Amino acid sequence: WRSTGFCVKFAHPATLPTHSGNADTGIAFSSAGDAIAITSNLSPFVFAYPWSGSGFGTKFANPATLASSSFGVAFSPLGNAIAVAHNDSPYVNAYSWSSSLGFGTKFANPATLPTGQAEGVSFSPSGNALAVAYNASPFISIYPWSNDGFGTKYTDPGTLPANFAIGGVTFSPVGDAVAIGHFGSPYITVYPWSDAGFGTKFSNPASLPTGTIKGVAFSPTGNAIAAIQSNDTIINVYPWSSSGFGTRYAFPSPTFTGDGEGVAFSPSGN
């Protein structure tokens, strides 16, 4: 990618991901940009490759302990762990990670498991918390995270998301808020976040999304939040501050077609 736009497409990886049907997938680069991972609904459920300016390297060996049909993946900011959200209990698997060796030993499951199919997973910017979004109440769980793996689950938020998570979960760039996209109005729910856990839910935006949110993202400076719908080809972008949502920005023109699945800002935020 250059300032002028797309360059020549990178060659496909020598070992392609396997997939069946139109299932949701997650994709993530490592914080150092030296690896890329994608989830799948077929074994081995997560594929990871070295990444460089030349493109894909030789696929890393599969994790020794596999998950199940997987929907979300995230590398820790320190680059020493990778987490996968998936369909079957324990619903989230986390592994040690090395940029040279790939997947290491799976961490022990959290003592309090998510209660349903996990749709998204996200590390906090400092790497000391791991959030999992899933399709059964309370719909979101956040755990302390360290080199030893999962800690004791934080207390659930006082006001739960309105419905099951389908749009994943993300922290603000400075880690003072956590957002979840979900089925059912208001479709996006955001909480203050600190080492003490969830704060009181922010007020809903004045102009609500009108359909299930499949992807959420904060801008790199934390002054905007984007939420893309799975219907009506709508991307909702709001100013964001410590007070919560601002007035929704005008929709892009021209719009795009097809169901929205994911959204991201460029690192420079432009």
Coordinates of C-alpha atoms in Angstrom, one line a residue:
W1 CA 0.0 0.0 0.0
R2 CA 1.2 3.5 -0.9
S3 CA -0.1 7.0 -0.6
T4 CA -1.3 6.6 -4.2
G5 CA -3.4 3.5 -3.3
F6 CA -3.1 -0.2 -4.1
C7 CA 0.1 -1.7 -5.5
V8 CA 0.6 -5.2 -7.0
K9 CA -1.2 -7.9 -5.0
F10 CA 1.0 -10.1 -2.9
A11 CA 1.3 -13.8 -3.9
H12 CA -1.1 -16.1 -2.1
P13 CA 0.4 -18.1 0.8
A14 CA 1.8 -21.4 -0.3
T15 CA -0.5 -23.2 2.2
L16 CA -4.0 -21.6 1.8
P17 CA -6.5 -21.3 4.7
T18 CA -9.3 -23.8 4.4
H19 CA -12.9 -22.7 4.7
S20 CA -16.4 -23.9 4.0
G21 CA -19.4 -21.7 3.2
N22 CA -20.1 -18.2 4.2
A23 CA -18.9 -18.2 7.9
D24 CA -17.5 -15.3 9.7
T25 CA -13.8 -15.0 10.1
G26 CA -11.3 -12.9 12.0
I27 CA -7.9 -11.6 10.8
A28 CA -5.2 -9.9 12.7
F29 CA -1.6 -8.7 12.3
S30 CA 0.8 -9.0 15.2
S31 CA 1.7 -5.8 17.0
A32 CA 5.2 -5.8 15.4
G33 CA 3.7 -6.5 12.0
D34 CA 5.8 -9.7 11.6
A35 CA 2.9 -12.2 11.5
I36 CA -0.7 -12.5 10.2
A37 CA -3.4 -14.9 11.5
I38 CA -6.8 -15.8 10.1
T39 CA -9.6 -18.0 11.6
S40 CA -11.6 -20.7 9.8
N41 CA -14.5 -23.0 10.3
L42 CA -12.5 -26.0 9.3
S43 CA -9.5 -27.6 11.0
P44 CA -7.0 -26.4 12.1
F45 CA -9.4 -23.4 12.7
V46 CA -6.6 -20.8 12.8
F47 CA -3.8 -20.2 10.3
A48 CA -0.8 -18.0 11.0
Y49 CA 2.0 -16.9 8.7
P50 CA 5.2 -14.9 9.0
W51 CA 4.7 -11.5 7.3
S52 CA 7.2 -9.1 5.8
G53 CA 7.6 -6.6 3.0
S54 CA 7.7 -9.6 0.7
G55 CA 4.3 -10.9 1.8
F56 CA 3.5 -14.3 3.3
G57 CA 6.1 -16.7 4.7
T58 CA 5.8 -20.4 5.3
K59 CA 2.7 -21.2 7.4
F60 CA 3.5 -21.7 11.1
A61 CA 2.8 -25.2 12.5
N62 CA -0.7 -25.7 13.8
P63 CA -1.2 -25.3 17.6
A64 CA -0.9 -28.6 19.3
T65 CA -4.3 -28.1 21.0
L66 CA -6.8 -27.1 18.4
A67 CA -10.0 -25.0 19.0
S68 CA -13.2 -25.4 16.9
S69 CA -14.9 -23.3 14.3
S70 CA -13.3 -19.9 15.0
F71 CA -14.5 -16.4 14.5
G72 CA -12.0 -14.0 16.1
V73 CA -8.3 -13.8 16.7
A74 CA -6.0 -11.3 18.4
F75 CA -2.3 -11.0 19.2
S76 CA -1.2 -9.5 22.5
P77 CA 0.4 -6.0 22.3
L78 CA 3.6 -7.5 23.6
G79 CA 3.6 -10.1 20.9
N80 CA 4.0 -13.1 23.2
A81 CA 0.4 -14.5 23.1
I82 CA -2.4 -15.1 20.7
A83 CA -6.1 -15.7 21.5
V84 CA -8.8 -17.4 19.4
A85 CA -12.6 -17.0 19.9
H86 CA -14.4 -20.2 18.8
N87 CA -17.6 -22.2 18.8
D88 CA -17.3 -24.9 21.4
S89 CA -16.3 -24.9 25.1
P90 CA -14.0 -23.4 26.5
Y91 CA -14.9 -20.9 23.7
V92 CA -11.6 -19.1 24.0
N93 CA -8.1 -20.6 23.5
A94 CA -5.0 -18.6 24.2
Y95 CA -1.4 -19.7 23.3
S96 CA 2.0 -18.4 23.9
W97 CA 3.4 -16.9 20.7
S98 CA 6.9 -16.5 19.2
S99 CA 7.6 -14.5 16.0
S100 CA 10.2 -17.2 15.1
L101 CA 8.4 -20.4 16.3
G102 CA 4.7 -19.5 16.1
F103 CA 2.2 -21.2 18.4
G104 CA 3.5 -22.4 21.8
T105 CA 1.7 -24.2 24.6
K106 CA -1.9 -23.5 25.2
F107 CA -2.7 -21.5 28.4
A108 CA -5.0 -23.1 31.0
N109 CA -8.7 -22.2 30.4
P110 CA -10.1 -19.4 32.4
A111 CA -11.7 -20.6 35.7
T112 CA -15.0 -18.9 34.7
L113 CA -15.7 -19.8 31.0
P114 CA -17.7 -17.7 28.6
T115 CA -21.2 -19.1 28.4
G116 CA -21.6 -19.5 24.7
Q117 CA -20.0 -19.3 21.2
A118 CA -17.4 -16.6 21.2
E119 CA -17.5 -14.2 18.4
G120 CA -14.7 -11.8 19.2
V121 CA -11.6 -11.4 21.3
S122 CA -9.4 -8.4 22.1
F123 CA -6.4 -7.6 24.3
S124 CA -6.3 -4.2 26.0
P125 CA -3.6 -1.8 24.7
S126 CA -1.3 -2.5 27.7
G127 CA -1.8 -6.3 27.4
N128 CA -3.1 -6.7 30.9
A129 CA -6.7 -7.6 30.1
L130 CA -8.4 -9.9 27.6
A131 CA -12.0 -9.4 26.5
V132 CA -14.2 -12.1 24.9
A133 CA -17.6 -11.3 23.3
Y134 CA -20.0 -14.2 22.9
N135 CA -23.7 -15.2 22.1
A136 CA -25.1 -15.9 25.6
S137 CA -25.6 -13.7 28.7
P138 CA -23.7 -11.8 30.0
F139 CA -22.4 -11.5 26.4
I140 CA -19.0 -10.1 27.4
S141 CA -16.3 -11.3 29.8
I142 CA -13.0 -9.6 30.6
Y143 CA -10.1 -11.3 32.4
P144 CA -6.8 -10.0 33.8
W145 CA -4.0 -11.2 31.5
S146 CA -0.4 -11.9 32.4
N147 CA 2.5 -14.1 31.4
D148 CA 0.7 -16.8 33.4
G149 CA -2.5 -16.5 31.3
F150 CA -6.0 -15.8 32.5
G151 CA -6.8 -14.3 35.8
T152 CA -10.0 -14.2 37.8
K153 CA -12.8 -12.8 35.6
Y154 CA -13.8 -9.2 36.3
T155 CA -17.3 -8.6 37.6
D156 CA -19.9 -8.4 34.8
P157 CA -21.0 -4.8 33.9
G158 CA -23.9 -3.5 35.8
T159 CA -25.9 -3.0 32.6
L160 CA -25.4 -5.9 30.2
P161 CA -25.4 -5.5 26.4
A162 CA -28.9 -5.8 25.1
N163 CA -28.3 -9.0 23.1
F164 CA -25.7 -11.5 21.9
A165 CA -22.4 -10.3 20.6
I166 CA -21.8 -10.7 16.9
G167 CA -19.7 -7.7 16.1
G168 CA -16.7 -8.4 18.3
V169 CA -15.2 -6.4 21.0
T170 CA -12.4 -3.7 21.2
F171 CA -10.7 -1.4 23.6
S172 CA -10.0 2.3 23.0
P173 CA -6.4 3.1 22.2
V174 CA -5.6 4.2 25.7
G175 CA -7.6 1.4 27.3
D176 CA -10.1 3.6 29.1
A177 CA -13.2 2.2 27.2
V178 CA -14.4 -1.1 25.8
A179 CA -16.9 -1.4 23.0
I180 CA -19.0 -4.4 21.9
G181 CA -21.2 -4.7 18.8
H182 CA -24.3 -6.9 19.1
F183 CA -27.7 -8.0 17.8
G184 CA -30.6 -5.9 19.0
S185 CA -31.0 -2.2 19.7
P186 CA -28.9 -0.1 20.6
Y187 CA -26.6 -2.5 18.6
I188 CA -23.4 -1.0 20.1
T189 CA -22.6 -0.7 23.8
V190 CA -19.6 1.0 25.4
Y191 CA -18.3 1.0 28.9
P192 CA -15.6 2.9 30.7
W193 CA -12.7 0.5 31.6
S194 CA -10.0 0.6 34.2
D195 CA -7.9 -1.9 36.3
A196 CA -11.0 -1.9 38.6
G197 CA -13.1 -3.3 35.7
F198 CA -16.3 -2.0 34.0
G199 CA -17.7 1.4 34.8
T200 CA -21.2 2.6 34.2
K201 CA -22.3 2.2 30.6
F202 CA -22.1 5.2 28.4
S203 CA -25.3 6.7 27.2
N204 CA -26.4 5.3 23.8
P205 CA -25.7 7.5 20.8
A206 CA -28.5 9.9 19.8
S207 CA -28.7 8.4 16.3
L208 CA -28.7 4.6 16.8
P209 CA -27.5 2.1 14.2
T210 CA -30.5 0.4 12.6
G211 CA -29.1 -3.1 12.4
T212 CA -26.8 -5.7 13.8
I213 CA -23.3 -4.4 14.2
K214 CA -20.6 -6.8 12.8
G215 CA -17.5 -4.7 13.4
V216 CA -16.4 -1.9 15.8
A217 CA -13.2 0.1 15.9
F218 CA -11.8 3.2 17.6
S219 CA -9.6 5.6 15.6
P220 CA -5.9 5.6 16.7
T221 CA -6.3 8.8 18.6
G222 CA -9.5 7.7 20.2
N223 CA -11.5 10.6 18.9
A224 CA -13.9 8.5 16.8
I225 CA -15.6 5.2 16.9
A226 CA -16.9 3.3 13.9
A227 CA -19.6 0.6 13.8
I228 CA -20.5 -1.3 10.6
Q229 CA -23.9 -2.9 10.1
S230 CA -24.6 -6.3 8.5
N231 CA -27.6 -4.8 6.7
D232 CA -28.3 -1.6 4.7
T233 CA -24.6 -1.1 3.9
I234 CA -24.4 1.4 6.6
I235 CA -21.2 2.5 8.5
N236 CA -21.9 4.6 11.6
V237 CA -19.1 6.8 12.7
Y238 CA -19.3 9.0 15.8
P239 CA -17.0 11.5 17.5
W240 CA -15.8 9.9 20.7
S241 CA -14.5 11.5 24.0
S242 CA -14.4 10.8 27.7
S243 CA -18.1 11.9 27.7
G244 CA -19.0 9.2 25.2
F245 CA -20.7 9.4 21.8
G246 CA -21.0 12.7 19.8
T247 CA -23.3 13.4 16.9
R248 CA -23.0 10.8 14.2
Y249 CA -21.1 11.9 11.1
A250 CA -22.8 11.9 7.7
F251 CA -22.7 8.6 5.9
P252 CA -20.2 8.3 3.1
S253 CA -21.2 9.1 -0.4
P254 CA -21.3 7.2 -2.6
T255 CA -22.1 4.3 -0.2
F256 CA -21.0 0.7 -0.8
T257 CA -23.0 -2.5 -1.5
G258 CA -23.1 -5.8 0.4
D259 CA -23.3 -6.8 4.0
G260 CA -20.8 -5.2 6.3
E261 CA -18.5 -7.6 8.2
G262 CA -15.6 -5.5 9.6
V263 CA -14.1 -2.0 9.9
A264 CA -10.7 -0.5 10.7
F265 CA -8.9 2.8 10.7
S266 CA -5.5 3.3 9.2
P267 CA -2.7 3.7 11.8
S268 CA -2.4 7.4 11.1
G269 CA -6.1 7.8 11.5
N270 CA -6.6 9.5 8.1

